Short mmCIF file of C-alpha atoms and ligand atoms in Angstrom, two decimals:
data_model
loop_
_atom_site.label_atom_id
_atom_site.label_comp_id
_atom_site.label_asym_id
_atom_site.label_seq_id
_atom_site.Cartn_x
_atom_site.Cartn_y
_atom_site.Cartn_z
CA MET P 1 30.75 138.13 2.12
CA SER P 2 29.55 135.87 -0.70
CA ASN P 3 25.86 134.98 -0.62
CA TYR P 4 26.46 131.46 -2.02
CA VAL P 5 25.90 128.64 0.49
CA LYS P 6 27.86 125.46 -0.24
CA PHE P 7 26.00 122.19 0.35
CA PHE P 8 28.24 119.57 1.97
CA ASP P 9 26.40 116.27 1.79
CA THR P 10 27.30 113.68 4.42
CA THR P 11 24.63 111.08 3.58
CA LEU P 12 27.37 108.57 2.77
CA ARG P 13 29.24 109.18 6.04
CA ASP P 14 27.13 110.54 8.91
CA GLY P 15 23.97 109.28 7.19
CA GLU P 16 25.42 105.83 6.85
CA GLN P 17 26.04 105.86 10.60
CA SER P 18 22.26 105.52 11.10
CA PRO P 19 21.68 102.15 12.69
CA GLY P 20 21.40 99.58 9.91
CA ALA P 21 21.90 101.97 6.99
CA THR P 22 25.00 100.22 5.63
CA LEU P 23 25.51 100.68 1.91
CA THR P 24 27.61 98.65 -0.50
CA SER P 25 30.29 100.45 -2.51
CA LYS P 26 28.18 100.06 -5.67
CA GLU P 27 25.21 101.71 -3.94
CA LYS P 28 27.46 104.49 -2.65
CA VAL P 29 28.62 105.25 -6.19
CA GLU P 30 25.00 105.33 -7.45
CA ILE P 31 24.00 107.68 -4.64
CA GLY P 32 27.15 109.76 -5.21
CA ARG P 33 26.24 110.21 -8.88
CA GLN P 34 22.74 111.26 -7.93
CA LEU P 35 24.19 113.73 -5.41
CA ALA P 36 26.31 115.19 -8.21
CA ARG P 37 23.18 115.48 -10.36
CA LEU P 38 21.43 117.13 -7.40
CA GLY P 39 24.20 119.73 -7.43
CA VAL P 40 25.85 119.30 -4.03
CA ASP P 41 29.21 121.04 -3.74
CA ILE P 42 30.99 118.54 -1.49
CA ILE P 43 30.36 114.84 -0.87
CA GLU P 44 31.68 113.34 2.35
CA ALA P 45 32.21 109.88 0.93
CA GLY P 46 33.04 107.98 4.12
CA PHE P 47 35.43 107.28 6.95
CA PRO P 48 38.27 105.41 5.21
CA ALA P 49 40.08 104.32 8.39
CA ALA P 50 37.05 102.24 9.43
CA SER P 51 37.96 99.24 7.27
CA PRO P 52 39.43 98.28 3.89
CA ASP P 53 35.85 98.16 2.51
CA ASP P 54 35.20 101.75 3.58
CA LEU P 55 38.50 102.90 2.09
CA TYR P 56 37.72 101.14 -1.18
CA ALA P 57 34.27 102.77 -1.37
CA VAL P 58 35.77 106.25 -0.89
CA GLN P 59 38.38 105.55 -3.59
CA LEU P 60 35.64 104.44 -5.95
CA LEU P 61 33.65 107.61 -5.28
CA ALA P 62 36.77 109.74 -5.81
CA GLN P 63 37.31 108.13 -9.21
CA GLN P 64 33.75 107.66 -10.48
CA VAL P 65 32.08 110.79 -9.10
CA GLY P 66 35.02 113.05 -8.25
CA GLN P 67 36.71 112.95 -11.67
CA ALA P 68 35.23 115.07 -14.44
CA LYS P 69 36.04 112.56 -17.16
CA ASN P 70 34.15 109.69 -15.51
CA LEU P 71 31.29 111.76 -14.15
CA HIS P 72 30.65 113.49 -17.47
CA ALA P 73 30.90 110.22 -19.41
CA TRP P 74 28.28 108.71 -17.10
CA ALA P 75 25.94 111.72 -17.12
CA GLY P 76 26.37 112.62 -20.77
CA GLU P 77 26.54 116.28 -19.71
CA PRO P 78 29.06 118.49 -17.91
CA LEU P 79 27.77 118.28 -14.33
CA LYS P 80 29.58 120.28 -11.66
CA VAL P 81 32.27 117.97 -10.23
CA PRO P 82 31.89 117.81 -6.45
CA VAL P 83 34.73 117.94 -3.95
CA ILE P 84 35.23 114.45 -2.48
CA CYS P 85 35.93 114.47 1.23
CA GLY P 86 37.13 111.75 3.61
CA LEU P 87 36.70 111.88 7.40
CA ALA P 88 39.62 111.26 9.77
CA ARG P 89 40.02 111.36 13.54
CA ALA P 90 42.93 113.60 14.51
CA ASN P 91 45.66 110.99 14.15
CA LYS P 92 48.17 110.26 11.40
CA ASN P 93 46.85 106.82 10.51
CA ASP P 94 43.30 108.11 9.91
CA ILE P 95 44.59 111.10 7.93
CA ASP P 96 46.77 108.86 5.75
CA LYS P 97 43.78 106.61 5.06
CA ALA P 98 41.54 109.58 4.28
CA TRP P 99 44.13 110.88 1.82
CA GLU P 100 44.47 107.44 0.23
CA GLY P 101 40.69 107.48 -0.22
CA VAL P 102 40.26 110.92 -1.79
CA LYS P 103 43.53 111.62 -3.57
CA ASP P 104 42.29 110.52 -7.02
CA ALA P 105 39.47 113.06 -6.99
CA ASP P 106 39.87 116.23 -9.07
CA HIS P 107 39.07 118.17 -5.87
CA PRO P 108 40.01 116.17 -2.76
CA ARG P 109 39.40 117.26 0.85
CA ILE P 110 40.45 115.82 4.21
CA HIS P 111 38.10 116.48 7.13
CA THR P 112 39.64 115.93 10.54
CA PHE P 113 37.99 116.43 13.92
CA LEU P 114 38.78 116.57 17.62
CA ALA P 115 36.44 117.14 20.55
CA THR P 116 36.55 120.48 22.36
CA SER P 117 33.78 120.31 24.99
CA GLU P 118 34.85 119.88 28.60
CA ILE P 119 32.98 116.60 28.94
CA HIS P 120 34.53 115.11 25.79
CA MET P 121 38.06 116.33 26.54
CA LYS P 122 37.92 114.99 30.11
CA TYR P 123 36.16 111.63 29.65
CA LYS P 124 36.67 110.64 26.02
CA LEU P 125 40.04 112.11 25.09
CA ARG P 126 41.52 112.40 28.60
CA LEU P 127 43.47 115.43 27.40
CA ASP P 128 43.94 118.97 28.76
CA PRO P 129 42.68 121.82 26.57
CA GLU P 130 46.32 122.75 25.75
CA GLU P 131 47.00 119.18 24.57
CA VAL P 132 43.83 119.29 22.45
CA VAL P 133 45.00 122.49 20.75
CA GLU P 134 48.44 120.98 20.16
CA ARG P 135 47.06 117.79 18.65
CA ALA P 136 44.57 119.64 16.45
CA VAL P 137 47.28 121.96 15.14
CA ASN P 138 49.74 119.11 14.48
CA MET P 139 47.16 117.01 12.68
CA VAL P 140 45.82 119.87 10.56
CA ARG P 141 49.42 120.70 9.64
CA TYR P 142 50.06 117.05 8.78
CA ALA P 143 46.88 116.83 6.67
CA LYS P 144 47.89 120.04 4.91
CA SER P 145 51.18 118.43 3.90
CA LEU P 146 49.08 115.95 1.89
CA CYS P 147 46.11 117.96 0.67
CA GLU P 148 45.38 121.63 0.01
CA ASP P 149 41.72 121.57 1.10
CA ILE P 150 41.43 120.87 4.86
CA GLU P 151 38.34 120.97 7.02
CA PHE P 152 38.56 120.95 10.80
CA SER P 153 35.66 120.27 13.20
CA PRO P 154 35.76 120.91 16.95
CA GLU P 155 33.47 118.01 17.89
CA ASP P 156 30.66 118.89 20.31
CA ALA P 157 31.21 122.59 19.60
CA GLY P 158 27.60 123.18 20.65
CA ARG P 159 28.56 122.38 24.25
CA SER P 160 32.11 123.83 24.10
CA ASP P 161 33.30 127.03 25.76
CA PRO P 162 33.16 129.67 22.96
CA ALA P 163 36.33 131.35 24.27
CA PHE P 164 38.21 128.04 23.91
CA LEU P 165 36.77 127.59 20.41
CA TYR P 166 38.11 131.01 19.34
CA VAL P 167 41.60 129.94 20.41
CA ILE P 168 41.68 126.47 18.81
CA LEU P 169 40.01 127.66 15.59
CA GLY P 170 42.49 130.53 15.25
CA GLU P 171 45.37 128.08 15.67
CA VAL P 172 44.08 125.55 13.09
CA ILE P 173 43.61 128.35 10.57
CA LYS P 174 47.32 129.18 11.00
CA ALA P 175 48.08 125.47 10.51
CA GLY P 176 46.26 125.46 7.15
CA ALA P 177 42.54 124.71 7.71
CA THR P 178 40.38 126.12 4.91
CA THR P 179 36.93 125.23 6.31
CA LEU P 180 35.91 125.37 9.96
CA ASN P 181 32.90 123.21 10.61
CA ILE P 182 30.94 123.81 13.82
CA PRO P 183 29.13 120.65 14.93
CA ASP P 184 26.23 120.54 17.33
CA THR P 185 27.16 116.89 17.75
CA VAL P 186 24.43 115.95 20.22
CA GLY P 187 21.68 118.25 18.90
CA TYR P 188 21.60 120.30 22.11
CA THR P 189 21.51 123.92 21.03
CA THR P 190 18.59 126.16 20.13
CA PRO P 191 18.51 128.36 17.01
CA THR P 192 19.27 131.52 18.98
CA GLU P 193 22.23 129.89 20.71
CA PHE P 194 23.60 128.28 17.58
CA GLY P 195 23.29 131.50 15.55
CA ALA P 196 25.10 133.36 18.35
CA LEU P 197 27.84 130.71 18.41
CA ILE P 198 28.48 131.16 14.68
CA ALA P 199 28.33 134.96 14.96
CA GLY P 200 30.80 134.85 17.89
CA ILE P 201 33.21 132.69 15.89
CA ILE P 202 33.02 134.99 12.87
CA LYS P 203 33.63 138.01 15.10
CA ASN P 204 36.37 136.67 17.34
CA VAL P 205 38.51 134.10 15.52
CA PRO P 206 41.67 135.61 14.03
CA GLY P 207 42.03 134.85 10.32
CA ILE P 208 38.37 133.76 9.94
CA GLU P 209 37.83 136.00 6.90
CA GLY P 210 40.01 133.71 4.78
CA VAL P 211 38.11 130.48 5.52
CA THR P 212 34.60 129.08 5.15
CA VAL P 213 32.50 128.64 8.28
CA SER P 214 30.21 125.61 8.21
CA THR P 215 27.29 124.23 10.23
CA HIS P 216 26.78 120.58 11.19
CA CYS P 217 23.63 120.06 13.25
CA HIS P 218 21.99 116.98 14.70
CA ASN P 219 18.27 116.66 15.24
CA ASP P 220 17.95 115.28 18.78
CA LEU P 221 15.56 118.06 19.78
CA GLY P 222 14.08 118.46 16.30
CA MET P 223 15.93 121.74 15.74
CA ALA P 224 18.62 120.75 13.23
CA THR P 225 17.13 122.66 10.28
CA ALA P 226 16.29 125.72 12.37
CA ASN P 227 19.80 125.74 13.86
CA THR P 228 21.41 125.39 10.43
CA LEU P 229 19.36 128.27 9.05
CA ALA P 230 20.24 130.39 12.09
CA GLY P 231 23.88 129.51 11.34
CA VAL P 232 23.70 130.74 7.74
CA GLN P 233 21.89 133.89 8.83
CA ALA P 234 24.82 134.51 11.17
CA GLY P 235 27.31 134.13 8.30
CA ALA P 236 28.07 130.41 7.82
CA ARG P 237 28.52 129.66 4.11
CA GLN P 238 28.62 125.85 4.15
CA VAL P 239 25.88 123.58 5.50
CA GLU P 240 26.48 119.92 6.32
CA VAL P 241 23.34 117.96 5.57
CA THR P 242 21.98 114.55 4.59
CA VAL P 243 19.23 113.48 2.21
CA ASN P 244 16.04 112.77 4.20
CA GLY P 245 17.92 113.96 7.31
CA ILE P 246 19.25 110.47 8.01
CA GLY P 247 22.08 110.11 10.49
CA GLU P 248 23.00 108.93 13.94
CA ARG P 249 20.16 108.83 16.50
CA ALA P 250 17.55 111.41 15.41
CA GLY P 251 19.61 112.24 12.32
CA ASN P 252 21.31 115.24 10.73
CA THR P 253 19.94 118.38 9.12
CA SER P 254 17.83 117.56 6.03
CA LEU P 255 19.34 118.76 2.77
CA GLU P 256 15.91 119.24 1.20
CA GLU P 257 14.56 121.35 4.08
CA VAL P 258 17.47 123.79 4.05
CA ALA P 259 17.55 124.07 0.25
CA MET P 260 13.81 124.70 0.01
CA ALA P 261 13.75 127.13 2.93
CA ILE P 262 16.45 129.21 1.22
CA SER P 263 14.66 129.02 -2.16
CA THR P 264 11.11 129.56 -0.87
CA ARG P 265 11.94 132.40 1.53
CA LYS P 266 14.37 134.30 -0.69
CA PRO P 267 13.79 137.78 0.78
CA ILE P 268 14.39 136.42 4.30
CA PHE P 269 17.69 134.66 3.53
CA ASN P 270 18.91 136.48 0.43
CA LEU P 271 21.17 133.52 -0.33
CA GLU P 272 21.98 131.33 -3.33
CA HIS P 273 22.70 127.61 -3.55
CA GLY P 274 23.56 125.15 -6.30
CA ILE P 275 20.91 122.50 -5.55
CA ASP P 276 18.86 121.47 -8.58
CA THR P 277 15.67 121.19 -6.54
CA PRO P 278 13.63 119.05 -9.02
CA GLN P 279 16.17 116.29 -8.28
CA ILE P 280 15.22 116.22 -4.59
CA VAL P 281 12.45 113.60 -4.60
CA ARG P 282 14.45 111.21 -6.79
CA SER P 283 17.44 111.53 -4.46
CA SER P 284 15.21 110.98 -1.46
CA LYS P 285 13.70 107.81 -2.94
CA MET P 286 17.07 106.41 -3.90
CA VAL P 287 18.53 107.00 -0.43
CA SER P 288 15.45 105.56 1.24
CA GLN P 289 15.50 102.42 -0.89
CA TYR P 290 19.22 101.80 -0.65
CA THR P 291 19.43 102.38 3.11
CA GLY P 292 16.10 100.70 3.86
CA MET P 293 15.14 103.79 5.90
CA VAL P 294 11.53 104.67 5.18
CA VAL P 295 10.64 108.36 4.91
CA GLN P 296 7.88 109.30 7.34
CA PRO P 297 4.70 110.29 5.38
CA ASN P 298 4.54 113.73 6.95
CA LYS P 299 8.23 114.53 6.42
CA ALA P 300 8.64 118.06 5.01
CA ILE P 301 9.28 118.20 1.24
CA VAL P 302 9.84 114.47 0.61
CA GLY P 303 7.11 112.72 2.65
CA VAL P 304 4.27 111.30 0.52
CA ASN P 305 1.80 113.57 2.31
CA ALA P 306 3.93 116.71 1.97
CA PHE P 307 1.84 117.93 -0.97
CA ALA P 308 -1.37 115.94 -0.41
CA HIS P 309 -4.45 118.02 0.23
CA GLU P 310 -7.15 115.74 1.50
CA ALA P 311 -9.54 117.83 3.56
CA GLY P 312 -12.45 119.07 1.37
CA ILE P 313 -11.96 122.68 2.31
CA HIS P 314 -8.32 122.58 1.25
CA GLN P 315 -9.19 120.93 -2.06
CA ASP P 316 -11.75 123.57 -2.84
CA GLY P 317 -9.25 126.34 -2.14
CA MET P 318 -6.58 124.51 -4.13
CA LEU P 319 -8.81 124.21 -7.19
CA LYS P 320 -9.41 127.96 -7.16
CA ASN P 321 -5.77 128.92 -6.61
CA ALA P 322 -2.98 126.48 -5.71
CA GLU P 323 -1.24 129.12 -3.61
CA THR P 324 -4.06 129.12 -1.04
CA TYR P 325 -2.53 126.08 0.63
CA GLU P 326 0.73 125.51 -1.24
CA ILE P 327 3.91 127.47 -0.55
CA MET P 328 5.97 125.42 -3.07
CA ARG P 329 4.96 123.69 -6.27
CA PRO P 330 5.35 119.88 -6.00
CA GLU P 331 7.15 119.87 -9.38
CA SER P 332 9.79 122.24 -7.99
CA VAL P 333 11.09 119.41 -5.78
CA GLY P 334 10.49 116.62 -8.28
CA TRP P 335 7.05 115.26 -7.47
CA THR P 336 5.69 114.43 -10.92
CA GLN P 337 2.04 114.32 -11.84
CA SER P 338 2.51 111.93 -14.72
CA ASN P 339 0.91 108.57 -14.07
CA LEU P 340 0.42 106.28 -17.04
CA VAL P 341 3.73 106.33 -18.83
CA LEU P 342 4.15 103.29 -21.01
CA GLY P 343 1.99 100.47 -22.23
CA LYS P 344 2.81 96.89 -23.12
CA HIS P 345 3.49 97.85 -26.74
CA SER P 346 6.09 100.46 -25.84
CA GLY P 347 9.58 99.71 -27.05
CA ARG P 348 13.04 99.91 -25.55
CA HIS P 349 13.48 103.38 -26.98
CA ALA P 350 10.45 104.77 -25.19
CA LEU P 351 11.53 103.12 -21.97
CA ARG P 352 15.01 104.63 -22.22
CA ALA P 353 13.55 108.08 -22.90
CA ARG P 354 11.13 107.86 -19.96
CA LEU P 355 13.86 106.66 -17.61
CA GLN P 356 16.06 109.51 -18.78
CA ASP P 357 13.23 111.93 -17.89
CA LEU P 358 13.17 110.34 -14.47
CA GLY P 359 16.93 110.89 -14.16
CA TYR P 360 18.19 107.37 -14.84
CA LEU P 361 20.82 106.75 -17.49
CA LEU P 362 21.13 103.00 -17.81
CA ASN P 363 23.78 101.20 -19.79
CA ASP P 364 22.55 98.76 -22.47
CA GLU P 365 22.82 95.73 -20.20
CA ASN P 366 20.81 97.29 -17.37
CA LEU P 367 18.30 98.77 -19.80
CA GLN P 368 17.72 95.32 -21.29
CA LYS P 369 17.12 93.82 -17.84
CA VAL P 370 14.67 96.55 -16.87
CA PHE P 371 12.99 96.28 -20.26
CA GLU P 372 12.36 92.55 -19.85
CA ARG P 373 10.85 93.09 -16.42
CA PHE P 374 8.82 96.05 -17.68
CA LYS P 375 7.33 93.85 -20.42
CA ARG P 376 6.39 91.15 -17.93
CA LEU P 377 4.87 93.74 -15.60
CA ALA P 378 2.97 95.43 -18.44
CA ASP P 379 1.46 92.03 -19.29
CA LYS P 380 0.19 91.64 -15.74
CA LYS P 381 -0.78 95.24 -14.97
CA LYS P 382 -2.87 97.45 -17.18
CA THR P 383 -1.07 100.63 -16.16
CA VAL P 384 2.63 100.94 -15.47
CA THR P 385 3.35 104.15 -13.61
CA ASP P 386 6.52 106.11 -12.99
CA THR P 387 6.54 104.70 -9.47
CA ASP P 388 6.45 101.15 -10.84
CA LEU P 389 9.30 101.99 -13.20
CA LEU P 390 11.36 103.47 -10.41
CA ALA P 391 10.80 100.32 -8.33
CA LEU P 392 12.00 98.15 -11.22
CA VAL P 393 15.04 100.31 -11.88
CA ASN P 394 16.05 100.48 -8.25
CA ASP P 395 15.49 96.76 -7.89
CA ASN P 396 17.77 96.21 -10.86
CA LEU P 397 20.49 98.65 -9.80
CA GLN P 398 20.48 97.29 -6.29
CA GLN P 399 20.98 93.65 -7.15
CA PRO P 400 24.52 92.68 -6.21
CA GLN P 401 26.42 90.00 -8.09
CA GLU P 402 24.24 86.89 -8.14
CA ILE P 403 26.63 84.68 -6.21
CA TYR P 404 23.65 82.54 -5.23
CA GLN P 405 20.69 82.82 -7.57
CA LEU P 406 17.10 82.03 -6.77
CA VAL P 407 15.86 80.04 -9.77
CA ASP P 408 12.39 78.91 -8.69
CA LEU P 409 10.26 79.01 -5.62
CA GLN P 410 7.07 77.42 -4.39
CA VAL P 411 5.36 77.99 -1.08
CA VAL P 412 2.35 76.24 0.42
CA CYS P 413 0.73 78.02 3.33
CA GLY P 414 -2.62 78.70 4.95
CA THR P 415 -4.58 77.28 7.85
CA LEU P 416 -4.58 73.64 6.76
CA GLY P 417 -1.03 72.65 7.61
CA MET P 418 2.54 73.74 8.14
CA PRO P 419 3.92 76.37 5.76
CA VAL P 420 6.38 74.62 3.44
CA ALA P 421 8.77 76.27 0.99
CA THR P 422 10.74 74.64 -1.80
CA ALA P 423 13.48 76.64 -3.49
CA ARG P 424 15.71 75.87 -6.48
CA ILE P 425 18.96 77.76 -6.04
CA ARG P 426 21.98 78.08 -8.33
CA LYS P 427 25.21 77.85 -6.36
CA PRO P 428 28.43 79.77 -7.19
CA ASP P 429 29.82 76.69 -8.97
CA GLY P 430 26.82 76.69 -11.32
CA SER P 431 25.10 73.61 -9.89
CA VAL P 432 21.41 73.88 -9.02
CA VAL P 433 20.12 72.43 -5.76
CA VAL P 434 16.62 72.00 -4.44
CA SER P 435 15.91 72.57 -0.78
CA ALA P 436 12.73 72.45 1.24
CA ALA P 437 11.90 73.66 4.73
CA ILE P 438 8.96 74.20 7.00
CA GLY P 439 8.56 77.39 8.99
CA THR P 440 6.25 79.33 11.24
CA GLY P 441 4.98 81.22 8.19
CA PRO P 442 5.69 81.34 4.45
CA VAL P 443 8.56 83.82 4.73
CA ASP P 444 10.18 81.91 7.58
CA ALA P 445 9.92 78.69 5.55
CA ILE P 446 11.53 80.32 2.48
CA TYR P 447 14.34 81.86 4.50
CA LYS P 448 15.06 78.52 6.14
CA SER P 449 15.20 76.75 2.80
CA ILE P 450 17.59 79.42 1.46
CA ASP P 451 19.72 79.27 4.63
CA SER P 452 20.20 75.54 4.27
CA VAL P 453 21.92 76.16 0.91
CA VAL P 454 23.73 79.48 1.51
CA ASN P 455 24.80 78.79 5.08
CA LEU P 456 25.85 82.27 6.22
CA PRO P 457 24.80 82.68 9.89
CA ASN P 458 23.06 86.02 10.30
CA ASN P 459 20.47 87.83 12.30
CA LEU P 460 17.41 89.13 10.44
CA GLN P 461 17.07 92.62 11.90
CA GLU P 462 14.28 93.95 9.75
CA TYR P 463 11.69 92.78 7.23
CA LYS P 464 9.34 95.24 5.53
CA VAL P 465 6.73 94.96 2.76
CA ASN P 466 5.40 98.00 0.99
CA ALA P 467 2.94 98.34 -1.92
CA VAL P 468 4.49 100.54 -4.60
CA THR P 469 1.19 101.82 -5.99
CA ASP P 470 -2.50 101.48 -5.14
CA GLY P 471 -4.57 98.53 -6.33
CA ILE P 472 -4.66 94.79 -6.02
CA ASP P 473 -2.14 94.32 -8.83
CA ALA P 474 0.45 96.63 -7.23
CA LEU P 475 4.12 95.74 -7.16
CA GLY P 476 5.21 94.75 -3.67
CA GLU P 477 8.59 95.98 -2.47
CA VAL P 478 10.36 94.02 0.23
CA THR P 479 13.33 95.31 2.20
CA VAL P 480 15.27 93.14 4.61
CA ARG P 481 18.26 93.87 6.80
CA ILE P 482 20.61 91.20 8.05
CA ALA P 483 23.49 91.57 10.51
CA VAL P 484 26.50 89.33 10.04
CA ASP P 485 28.46 88.45 13.15
CA PRO P 486 31.80 90.38 13.12
CA SER P 487 33.55 87.15 14.13
CA THR P 488 32.66 85.65 10.72
CA ASN P 489 35.98 85.10 8.97
CA GLY P 490 36.89 88.04 6.74
CA MET P 491 33.98 90.30 7.79
CA ASN P 492 35.13 93.82 8.74
CA PRO P 493 33.07 95.21 11.62
CA VAL P 494 31.71 98.77 11.47
CA LEU P 495 33.84 101.34 13.33
CA SER P 496 32.25 104.49 14.73
CA PRO P 497 34.53 107.53 14.16
CA GLN P 498 33.22 109.25 17.28
CA THR P 499 33.22 106.44 19.85
CA SER P 500 35.65 104.05 18.12
CA GLU P 501 33.20 101.23 18.99
CA GLN P 502 32.81 98.26 16.68
CA SER P 503 29.50 96.73 15.67
CA ALA P 504 28.17 94.04 13.35
CA ARG P 505 28.09 94.92 9.65
CA THR P 506 24.58 94.96 8.23
CA PHE P 507 23.38 94.41 4.67
CA ASN P 508 20.12 95.50 3.10
CA GLY P 509 18.35 93.43 0.50
CA HIS P 510 15.65 94.89 -1.66
CA ALA P 511 13.35 93.44 -4.33
CA ALA P 512 10.14 94.33 -6.12
CA HIS P 513 7.68 91.82 -7.57
CA THR P 514 3.93 91.45 -8.01
CA ASP P 515 4.18 88.37 -5.75
CA ILE P 516 5.38 89.51 -2.32
CA VAL P 517 6.52 85.99 -1.41
CA VAL P 518 8.86 86.01 -4.42
CA ALA P 519 9.97 89.56 -3.54
CA SER P 520 10.69 88.38 0.03
CA ALA P 521 12.89 85.55 -1.21
CA ARG P 522 14.75 87.72 -3.72
CA ALA P 523 15.33 90.46 -1.13
CA TYR P 524 16.84 87.94 1.28
CA VAL P 525 19.09 86.37 -1.37
CA SER P 526 20.16 89.87 -2.39
CA ALA P 527 21.18 90.75 1.20
CA LEU P 528 23.07 87.44 1.50
CA ASN P 529 24.85 88.07 -1.81
CA LYS P 530 25.94 91.51 -0.63
CA ALA P 531 27.37 89.98 2.54
CA LEU P 532 29.14 87.26 0.55
CA GLU P 533 30.51 89.88 -1.85
CA ALA P 534 31.92 91.77 1.16
CA LEU P 535 33.56 88.50 2.18
CA GLY P 536 35.30 88.42 -1.18
CA MET P 537 33.16 85.76 -2.89
CA LYS P 538 32.45 86.13 -6.57
CA ALA P 539 29.74 84.78 -8.84
CA GLY P 540 30.75 81.78 -10.89
CA VAL P 541 33.58 80.73 -8.57
CA GLN P 542 33.49 77.76 -6.23
O1 LIG F 1 28.47 115.25 14.71
C1 LIG F 1 29.71 115.39 14.65
O2 LIG F 1 30.35 115.99 15.51
C2 LIG F 1 30.40 114.81 13.51
C3 LIG F 1 31.82 115.21 13.32
C4 LIG F 1 32.66 114.08 12.90
C5 LIG F 1 31.89 116.36 12.37
O3 LIG F 1 29.81 114.10 12.73
ZN1 LIG F 2 27.60 114.40 12.92
#
């Protein structure tokens, strides 16, 4: 058996199913590129049957990230080209859509699934076990007629009868499945149980030696990483994971935890993987910013405290020998020590070089935009750190088309009267209007003045402010999430692959500025522009 473990990243599919983590297709491509740089073997790009938007995003990923010519042109180096995978329920329509999504990739894969636990078969599918086997076999065979690389998942395998799993998995192998993924869909199993489940499958399923066995664990009891590692110790050679462990409910297995466990405890696992671990922190930050899902400070590997040693006794030990309290070097996962990077006299060249070191390859237009903002920031702040730069770059990459553009803003607030905001906004037809509103606070007043011009009814689900660095002159980052009513004309609702339920589509807006009131306004306009873009509006058109 090979000792290489394939990393199947499902941040863009299962991760995006985290409440509120909706990503635009542009953001998905940016994350996909970073995942390729991180070295993942397979990217599950989405669930194309959910809506035309989801299908389009998967197609874009297949072309931009899944084709060597485009990926290499973007990266300027021959990165490994990941397999691009699309999820499908076990029906022809979903499989057709998944194929439409991935077929342009150099290495396409269709992933189809059907529930196998008694509770799911009886109450969700309303099918007998024999009918479940028949449908799984027919749909794997159908998918195989379109695509060579087929993954099958018996949903809720963690609560399924192992004897039934041996039968259905043996049959789907005969029908053409090349990867068998074993999901602990509800995060119910323990490491001993999950390891035994994988071992039982490897021992008892006919034809298993010709396919890859995969783990897919959820974290409802906080055991996703432990279960995944038990799975690979039992012989699984693919792990399904997400960056920062995001995903439905308590999330999926964390990519970074599994990769670093395998690397740090080599003699225990005796396994190899293709993850370029110094890319981990950058990937984590990008996913956190784009999804608006903050990483808890004490999160293993990627939390800000993961390598902080504050207690005096620890510091003393650390100074004498870092290994006293450190089992991994922070640099090995991409935490950089460098602080002051560029000053106000630094040129475009130096900025490009520093950004390249940080893993960002910007085209000339984006570089120019970041450069202008860097200059303005360097005028205000004495020291511009890597963290500041990353905030500016992410702010820039995350701005959608400026369908509506915030030109100027003024807010009066305090204890002496009502908060009043006045905004000058450029409309899609190019005209500039001024609107004013009062609110319960400065942010409420701004949002009301913007609403009176943009007029897209929505529900503000989240508003967060975060200081990028220490100090009074720090950049403030604001993230907002709005939900747009699915009944809004032209807005595709979100469709859950597991429950087939529909919910409101959400959009994240993100902005960084030294003035948090300005950042708040820009973040809101950015979220509105993303929603309008999804509705088919374009900048510069009435
Ligand atoms: O958790 C799960 O069962 C899934 C399947 C679609 C693989 O995400
Ligand atoms: Zn899942």
